[in-house]
Short mmCIF file of C-alpha atoms in Angstrom, two decimals:
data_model
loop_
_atom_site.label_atom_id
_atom_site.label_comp_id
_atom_site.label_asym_id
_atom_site.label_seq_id
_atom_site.Cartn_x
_atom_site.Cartn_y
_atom_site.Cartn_z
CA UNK F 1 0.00 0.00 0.00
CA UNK F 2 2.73 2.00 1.07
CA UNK F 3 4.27 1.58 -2.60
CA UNK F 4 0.64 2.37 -4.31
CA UNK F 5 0.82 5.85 -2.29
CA UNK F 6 4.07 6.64 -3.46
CA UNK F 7 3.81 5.63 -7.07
CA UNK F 8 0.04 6.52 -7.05
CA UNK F 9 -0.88 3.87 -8.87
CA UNK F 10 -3.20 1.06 -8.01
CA UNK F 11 -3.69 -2.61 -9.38
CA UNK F 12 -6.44 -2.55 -11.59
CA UNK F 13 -6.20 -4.97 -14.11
CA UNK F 14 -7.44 -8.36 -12.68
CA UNK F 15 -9.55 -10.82 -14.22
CA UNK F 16 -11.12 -14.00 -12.77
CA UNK F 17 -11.95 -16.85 -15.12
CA UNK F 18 -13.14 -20.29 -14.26
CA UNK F 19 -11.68 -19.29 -10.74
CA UNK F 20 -8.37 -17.84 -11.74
CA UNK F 21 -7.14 -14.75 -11.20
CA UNK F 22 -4.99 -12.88 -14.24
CA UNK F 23 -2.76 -10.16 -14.56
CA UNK F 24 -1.29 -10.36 -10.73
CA UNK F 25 2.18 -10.54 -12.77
CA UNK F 26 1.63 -6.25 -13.14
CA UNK F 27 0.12 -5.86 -9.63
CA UNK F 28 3.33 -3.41 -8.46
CA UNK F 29 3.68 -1.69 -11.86
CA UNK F 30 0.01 -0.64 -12.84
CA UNK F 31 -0.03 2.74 -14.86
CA UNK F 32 -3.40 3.44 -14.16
CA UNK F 33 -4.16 6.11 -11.86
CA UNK F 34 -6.52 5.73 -8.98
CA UNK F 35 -8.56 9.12 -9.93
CA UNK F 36 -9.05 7.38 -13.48
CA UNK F 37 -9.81 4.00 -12.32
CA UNK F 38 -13.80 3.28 -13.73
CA UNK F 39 -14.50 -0.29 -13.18
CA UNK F 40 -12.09 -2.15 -11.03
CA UNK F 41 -14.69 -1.70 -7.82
CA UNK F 42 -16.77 -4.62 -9.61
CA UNK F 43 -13.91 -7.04 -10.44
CA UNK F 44 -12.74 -6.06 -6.72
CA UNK F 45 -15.43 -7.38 -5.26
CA UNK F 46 -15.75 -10.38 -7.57
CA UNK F 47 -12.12 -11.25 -6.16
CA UNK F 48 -12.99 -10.28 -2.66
CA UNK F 49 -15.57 -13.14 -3.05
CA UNK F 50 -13.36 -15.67 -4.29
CA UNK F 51 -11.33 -14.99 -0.95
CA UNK F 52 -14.07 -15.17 1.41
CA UNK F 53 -15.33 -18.35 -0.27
CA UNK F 54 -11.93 -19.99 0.91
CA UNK F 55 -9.85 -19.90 -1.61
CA UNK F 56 -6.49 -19.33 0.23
CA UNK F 57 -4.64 -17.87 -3.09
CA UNK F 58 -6.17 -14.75 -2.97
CA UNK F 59 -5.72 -14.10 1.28
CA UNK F 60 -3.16 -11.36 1.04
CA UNK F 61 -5.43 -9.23 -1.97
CA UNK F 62 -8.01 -8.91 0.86
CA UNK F 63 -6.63 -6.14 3.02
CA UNK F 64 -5.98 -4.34 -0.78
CA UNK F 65 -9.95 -3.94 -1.55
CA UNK F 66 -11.36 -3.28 1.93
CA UNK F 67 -8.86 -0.14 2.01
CA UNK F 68 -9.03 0.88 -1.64
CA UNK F 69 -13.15 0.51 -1.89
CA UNK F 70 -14.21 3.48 0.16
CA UNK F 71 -11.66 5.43 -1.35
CA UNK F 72 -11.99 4.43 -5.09
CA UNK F 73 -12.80 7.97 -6.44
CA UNK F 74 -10.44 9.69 -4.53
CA UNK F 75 -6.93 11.36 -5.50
CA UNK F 76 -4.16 10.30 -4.11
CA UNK F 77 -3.37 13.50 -3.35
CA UNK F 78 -6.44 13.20 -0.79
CA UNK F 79 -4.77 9.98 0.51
CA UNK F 80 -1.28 11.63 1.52
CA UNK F 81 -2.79 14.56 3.28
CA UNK F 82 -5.00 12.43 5.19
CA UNK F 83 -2.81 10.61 6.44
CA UNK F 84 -0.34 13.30 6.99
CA UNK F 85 -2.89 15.31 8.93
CA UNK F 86 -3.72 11.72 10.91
CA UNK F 87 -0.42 11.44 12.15
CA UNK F 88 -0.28 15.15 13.40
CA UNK F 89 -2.92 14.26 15.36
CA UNK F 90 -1.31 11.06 16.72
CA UNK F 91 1.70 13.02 18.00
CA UNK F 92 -0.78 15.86 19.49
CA UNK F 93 -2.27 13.04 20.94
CA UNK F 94 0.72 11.21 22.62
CA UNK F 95 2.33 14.32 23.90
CA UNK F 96 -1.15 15.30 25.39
CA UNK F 97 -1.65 11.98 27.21
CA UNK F 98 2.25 10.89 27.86
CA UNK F 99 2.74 14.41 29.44
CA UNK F 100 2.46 13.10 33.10
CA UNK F 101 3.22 14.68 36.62
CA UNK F 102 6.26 12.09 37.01
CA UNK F 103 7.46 13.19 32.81
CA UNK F 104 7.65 16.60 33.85
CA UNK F 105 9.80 15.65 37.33
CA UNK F 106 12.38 13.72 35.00
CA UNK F 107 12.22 16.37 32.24
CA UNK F 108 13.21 19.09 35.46
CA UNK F 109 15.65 16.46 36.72
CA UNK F 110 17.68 16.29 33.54
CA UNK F 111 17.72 20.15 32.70
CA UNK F 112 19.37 20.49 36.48
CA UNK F 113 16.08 22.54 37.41
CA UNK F 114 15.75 21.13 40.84
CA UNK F 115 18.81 21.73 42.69
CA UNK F 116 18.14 20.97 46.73
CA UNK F 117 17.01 18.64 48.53
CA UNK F 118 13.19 20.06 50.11
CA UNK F 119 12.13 21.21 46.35
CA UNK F 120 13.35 17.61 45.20
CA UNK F 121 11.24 16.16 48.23
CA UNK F 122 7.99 18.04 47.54
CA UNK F 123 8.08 17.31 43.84
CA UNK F 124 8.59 13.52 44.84
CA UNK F 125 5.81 13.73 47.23
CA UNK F 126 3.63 15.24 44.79
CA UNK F 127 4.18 12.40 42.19
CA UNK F 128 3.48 9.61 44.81
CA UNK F 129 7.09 8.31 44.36
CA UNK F 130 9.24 7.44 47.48
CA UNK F 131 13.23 8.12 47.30
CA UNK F 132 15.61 5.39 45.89
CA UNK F 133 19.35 5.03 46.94
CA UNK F 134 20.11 3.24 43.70
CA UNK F 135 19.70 5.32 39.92
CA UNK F 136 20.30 4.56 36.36
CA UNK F 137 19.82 5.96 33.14
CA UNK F 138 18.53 4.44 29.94
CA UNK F 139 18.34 6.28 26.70
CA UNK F 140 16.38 4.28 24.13
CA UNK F 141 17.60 4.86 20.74
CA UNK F 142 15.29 4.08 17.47
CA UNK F 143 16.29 1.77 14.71
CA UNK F 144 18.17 3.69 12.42
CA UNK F 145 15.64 2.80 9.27
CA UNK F 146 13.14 4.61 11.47
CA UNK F 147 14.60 8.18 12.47
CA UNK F 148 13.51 9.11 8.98
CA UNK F 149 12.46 13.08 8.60
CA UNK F 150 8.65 13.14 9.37
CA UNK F 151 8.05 9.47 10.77
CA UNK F 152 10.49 9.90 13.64
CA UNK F 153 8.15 11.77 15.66
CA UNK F 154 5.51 9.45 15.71
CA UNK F 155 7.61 6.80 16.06
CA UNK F 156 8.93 8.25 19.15
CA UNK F 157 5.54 8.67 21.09
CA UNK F 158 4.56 4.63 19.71
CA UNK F 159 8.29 4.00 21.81
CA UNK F 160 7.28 6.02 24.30
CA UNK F 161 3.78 4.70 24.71
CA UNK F 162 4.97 1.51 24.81
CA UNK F 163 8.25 1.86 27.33
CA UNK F 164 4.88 3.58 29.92
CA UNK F 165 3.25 0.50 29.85
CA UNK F 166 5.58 -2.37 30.35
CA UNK F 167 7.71 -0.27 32.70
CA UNK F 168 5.31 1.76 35.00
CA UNK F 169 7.51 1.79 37.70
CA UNK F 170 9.98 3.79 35.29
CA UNK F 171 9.92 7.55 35.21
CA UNK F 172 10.56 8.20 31.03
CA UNK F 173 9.92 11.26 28.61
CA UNK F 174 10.60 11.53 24.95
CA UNK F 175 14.20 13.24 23.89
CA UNK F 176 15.49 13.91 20.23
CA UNK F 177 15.72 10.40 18.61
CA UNK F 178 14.57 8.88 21.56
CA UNK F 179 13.29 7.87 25.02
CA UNK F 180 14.90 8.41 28.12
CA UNK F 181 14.16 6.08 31.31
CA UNK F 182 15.04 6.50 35.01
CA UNK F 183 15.32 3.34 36.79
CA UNK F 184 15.34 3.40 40.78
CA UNK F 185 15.92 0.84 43.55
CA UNK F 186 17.19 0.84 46.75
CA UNK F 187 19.69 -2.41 46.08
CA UNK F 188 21.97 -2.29 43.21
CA UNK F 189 20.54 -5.79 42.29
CA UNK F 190 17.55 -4.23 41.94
CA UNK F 191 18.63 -1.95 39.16
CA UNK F 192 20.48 -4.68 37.55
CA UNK F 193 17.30 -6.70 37.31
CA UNK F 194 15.89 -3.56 35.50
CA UNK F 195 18.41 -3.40 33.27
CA UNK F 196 18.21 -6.57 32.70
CA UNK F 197 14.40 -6.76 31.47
CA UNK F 198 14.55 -3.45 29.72
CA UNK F 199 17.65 -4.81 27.74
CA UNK F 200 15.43 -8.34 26.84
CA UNK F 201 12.54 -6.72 26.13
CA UNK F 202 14.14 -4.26 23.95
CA UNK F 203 16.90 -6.93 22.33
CA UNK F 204 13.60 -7.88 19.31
CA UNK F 205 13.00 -4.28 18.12
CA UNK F 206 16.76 -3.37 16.85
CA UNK F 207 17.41 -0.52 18.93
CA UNK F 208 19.86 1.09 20.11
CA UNK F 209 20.50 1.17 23.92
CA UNK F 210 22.83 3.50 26.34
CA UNK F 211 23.18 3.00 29.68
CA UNK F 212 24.41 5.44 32.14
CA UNK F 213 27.00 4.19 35.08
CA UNK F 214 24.58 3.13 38.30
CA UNK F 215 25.07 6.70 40.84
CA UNK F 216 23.44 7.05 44.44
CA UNK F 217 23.13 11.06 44.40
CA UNK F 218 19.90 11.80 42.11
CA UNK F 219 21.29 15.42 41.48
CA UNK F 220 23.84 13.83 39.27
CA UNK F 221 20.85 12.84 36.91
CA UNK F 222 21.63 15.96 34.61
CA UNK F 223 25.72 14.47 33.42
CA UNK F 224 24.19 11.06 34.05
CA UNK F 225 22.01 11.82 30.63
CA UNK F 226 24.43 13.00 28.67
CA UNK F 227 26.70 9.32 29.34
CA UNK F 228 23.39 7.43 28.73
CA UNK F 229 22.67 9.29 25.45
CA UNK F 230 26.72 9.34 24.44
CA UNK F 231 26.56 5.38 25.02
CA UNK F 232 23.54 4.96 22.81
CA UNK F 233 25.12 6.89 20.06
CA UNK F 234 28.72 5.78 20.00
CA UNK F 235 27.81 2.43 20.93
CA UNK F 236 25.27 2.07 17.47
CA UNK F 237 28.37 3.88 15.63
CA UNK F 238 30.97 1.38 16.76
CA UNK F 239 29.63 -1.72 17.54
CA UNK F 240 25.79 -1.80 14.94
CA UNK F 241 25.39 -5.61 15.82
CA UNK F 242 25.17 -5.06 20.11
CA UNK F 243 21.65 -3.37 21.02
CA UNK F 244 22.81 -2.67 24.79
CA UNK F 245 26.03 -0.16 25.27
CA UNK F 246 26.68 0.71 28.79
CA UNK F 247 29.12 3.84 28.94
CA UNK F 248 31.59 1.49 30.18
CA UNK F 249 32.00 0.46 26.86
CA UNK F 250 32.36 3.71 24.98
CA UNK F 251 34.47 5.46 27.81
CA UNK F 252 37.64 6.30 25.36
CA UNK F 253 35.44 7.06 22.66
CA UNK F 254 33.48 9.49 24.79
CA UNK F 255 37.13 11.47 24.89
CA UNK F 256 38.01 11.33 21.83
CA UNK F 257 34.85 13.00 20.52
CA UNK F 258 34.99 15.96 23.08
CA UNK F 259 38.57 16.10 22.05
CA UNK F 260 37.61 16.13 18.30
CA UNK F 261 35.65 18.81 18.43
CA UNK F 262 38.24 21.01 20.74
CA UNK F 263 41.90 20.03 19.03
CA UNK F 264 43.06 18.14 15.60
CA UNK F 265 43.21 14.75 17.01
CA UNK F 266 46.51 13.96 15.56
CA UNK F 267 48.40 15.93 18.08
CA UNK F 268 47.50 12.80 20.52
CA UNK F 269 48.92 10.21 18.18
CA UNK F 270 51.95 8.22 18.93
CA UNK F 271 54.64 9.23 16.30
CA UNK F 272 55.30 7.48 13.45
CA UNK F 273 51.98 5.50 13.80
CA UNK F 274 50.52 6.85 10.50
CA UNK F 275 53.77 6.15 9.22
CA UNK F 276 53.36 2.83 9.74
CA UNK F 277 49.44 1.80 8.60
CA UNK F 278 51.02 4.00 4.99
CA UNK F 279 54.18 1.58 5.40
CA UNK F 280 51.91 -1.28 5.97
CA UNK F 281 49.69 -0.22 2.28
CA UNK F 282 53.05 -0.42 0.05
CA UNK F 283 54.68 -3.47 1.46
CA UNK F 284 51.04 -5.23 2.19
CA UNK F 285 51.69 -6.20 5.88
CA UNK F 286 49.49 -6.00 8.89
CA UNK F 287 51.71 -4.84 11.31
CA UNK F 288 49.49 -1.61 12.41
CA UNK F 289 46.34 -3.55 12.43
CA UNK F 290 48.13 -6.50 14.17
CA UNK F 291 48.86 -4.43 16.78
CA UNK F 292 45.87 -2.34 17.03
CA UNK F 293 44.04 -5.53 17.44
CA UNK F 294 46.56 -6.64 20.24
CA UNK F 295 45.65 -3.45 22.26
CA UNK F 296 41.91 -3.99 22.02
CA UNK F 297 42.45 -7.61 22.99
CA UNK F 298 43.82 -6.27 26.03
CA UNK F 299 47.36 -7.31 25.25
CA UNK F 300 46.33 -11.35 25.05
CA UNK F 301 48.23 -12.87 22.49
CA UNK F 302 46.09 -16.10 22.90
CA UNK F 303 42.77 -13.76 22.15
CA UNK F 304 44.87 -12.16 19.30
CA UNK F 305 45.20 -15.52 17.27
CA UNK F 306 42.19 -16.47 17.67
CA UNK F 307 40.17 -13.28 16.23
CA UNK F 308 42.98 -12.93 13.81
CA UNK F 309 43.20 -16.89 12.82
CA UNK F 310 46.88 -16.66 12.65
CA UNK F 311 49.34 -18.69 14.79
CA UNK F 312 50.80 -17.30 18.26
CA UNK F 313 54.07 -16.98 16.86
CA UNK F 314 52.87 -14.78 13.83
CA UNK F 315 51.32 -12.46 16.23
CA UNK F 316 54.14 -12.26 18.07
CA UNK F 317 56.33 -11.32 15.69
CA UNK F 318 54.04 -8.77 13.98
CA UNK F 319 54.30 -7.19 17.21
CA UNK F 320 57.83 -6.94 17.29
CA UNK F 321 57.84 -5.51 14.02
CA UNK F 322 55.65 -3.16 14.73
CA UNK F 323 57.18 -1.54 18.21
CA UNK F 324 60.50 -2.06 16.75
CA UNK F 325 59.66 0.50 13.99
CA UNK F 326 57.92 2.96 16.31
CA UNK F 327 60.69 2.64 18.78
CA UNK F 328 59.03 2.08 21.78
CA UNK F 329 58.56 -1.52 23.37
CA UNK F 330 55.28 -0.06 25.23
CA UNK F 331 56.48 -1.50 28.26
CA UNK F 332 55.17 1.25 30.49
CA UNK F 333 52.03 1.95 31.10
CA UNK F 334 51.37 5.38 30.24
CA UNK F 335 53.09 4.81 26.94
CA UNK F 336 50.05 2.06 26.42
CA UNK F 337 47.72 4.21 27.27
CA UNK F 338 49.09 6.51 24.71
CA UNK F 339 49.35 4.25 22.41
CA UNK F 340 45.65 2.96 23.01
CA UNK F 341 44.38 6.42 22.59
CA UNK F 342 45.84 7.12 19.36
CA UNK F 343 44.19 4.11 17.87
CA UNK F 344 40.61 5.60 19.45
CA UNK F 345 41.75 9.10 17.76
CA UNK F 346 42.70 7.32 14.02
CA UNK F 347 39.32 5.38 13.94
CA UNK F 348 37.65 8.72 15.09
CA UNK F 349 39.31 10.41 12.16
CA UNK F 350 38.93 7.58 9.49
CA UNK F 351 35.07 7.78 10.69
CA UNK F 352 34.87 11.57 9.77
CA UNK F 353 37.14 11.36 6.58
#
């Protein structure tokens, strides 16, 4: 249907003899308009018979006729505005009803509004909620097919609608691409049991899920947002297959795109390290990536193999290559941790470039 609207075109061109059905073949590339469409209401309902007398061939035509019937002399012009002016109301409708005591007390929460402790008390007492010595943030990211320009909206308020009311206890309210949820215990295995079922329940829709770290002190809930919605996006950027991205995960990442934006990030690479990836292209060697992997894996030789399916020996010598041309056996640690940066800063500048 959604193909009809945007071609505006309908089939029109059936034909049912001795129980079969003809021209399905040009079903998706009819060149009749619907405005100029005369006669296929008759042969529409002729095959709308044939489907409710059983014949199982026909099922998936039914849908087709009871939507296109009351709307046979209509432009498709009429169509699209309708249902433009349908989901307008739809978001006017969500906002209306989603817009809840507890929606505004997160929304005030996150902007840093409430700032001591007898203002924080009275608004809690207000929304019936009792304090919580455990938080956590959840930022609810949609599938990427779906942030498209004019559908993301009302596929935000469906995600929101939905998020109220198989997690009531959550306090949630609709952000930019997304949702945002507050989860609240007073044991930490009680937010990780939260976690946990948000995480399942939201593993079958393809989204995209940050987590802030667990904090005690809910005034920290306005930085808390920004790691929850930084782990959402840099976790979809880096790692597309893995719906859940605690900001564990991203936490060099997280630096390297505040330093992006402040400094050219090759001031914090290790010298010579372009050098070698470019040295690596004309001789065709894997040195660089060899050893970027090696840092990843947490310096585990037996871990590099494995994701590299090359032998232990291989690995280590592809190491050795690779230090001995940079001139620095990495042997201390704040030369790793330099070294482990300045991979984070190339893949942030290979991602822009």
């Amino acid at each position: 249907i959604r193909h009809w609207l945007k071609k505006g075109y309908v089939p029109h061109d059936f034909s049912i003899d001795n129980g079969n059905a003809e021209g399905t073949d040009s079903l998706m590339n009819s060149e009749e308009p619907l405005i100029q469409s005369k006669n296929y209401a008759s042969k529409y309902r002729r095959l709308a018979y044939r489907i409710r007398t059983g014949s199982s061939h026909y099922n998936h035509y039914l849908t087709v006729f009871e939507v296109y019937e009351p709307f046979r002399y209509f432009d498709v012009d009429v169509l699209k505005n309708t249902a433009d002016t349908i989901s307008a109301k739809f978001s006017t409708i969500f906002e209306e009803n989603l817009e809840t005591p507890q929606n505004k007390l997160l929304d005030q929460l996150i902007s840093g509004k409430i700032t001591d402790a007898e203002t924080l008390g009275d608004r809690l007492e207000s929304c019936r909620i009792s304090p919580a010595q455990f938080h956590q943030l959840a930022y609810v990211f949609l599938p990427m097919d779906d942030r498209a320009e004019g559908r993301s909206n009302l596929e935000i308020f469906f995600l929101h609608n939905t998020l109220v009311n198989n997690f009531p206890n959550f306090l949630s309210k609709a952000y930019d691409s997304g949702v945002i949820l507050l989860m609240r215990s007073n044991t930490q295995d009680g937010i990780r049991a939260s976690v946990a079922s948000l995480s399942e329940y939201l593993s079958s829709g393809n989204y995209s899920v940050g987590y802030s770290s667990e904090y005690g002190d809910i005034f920290e809930t306005p930085f808390r947002f920004q790691e929850a919605k930084m782990a959402a996006q840099l976790g979809a950027e880096n790692d597309p297959s893995t719906a859940t991205h605690p900001f564990s995960s991203v936490y060099f990442d997280a630096i390297v795109s505040l330093l992006a934006g402040q400094m050219d990030l090759r001031s914090f690479i290790v010298d010579r390290l372009l050098e070698l990836r470019e040295r690596d292209k004309a001789r065709n060697t894997d040195y660089f990536a060899t050893l970027h992997q090696y840092m990843m894996c947490g310096e585990n030789i037996n871990a590099l193999s494995r994701q590299l399916y090359i032998h232990r020996n291989t690995a280590i010598y592809r190491i050795n290559k690779a230090k001995e041309f940079l001139g620095n056996d990495f042997s201390d640690f704040s030369d790793k941790m330099k070294l482990f940066l300045s991979f984070k800063c190339i893949m942030e500048m290979d991602k822009k470039a």
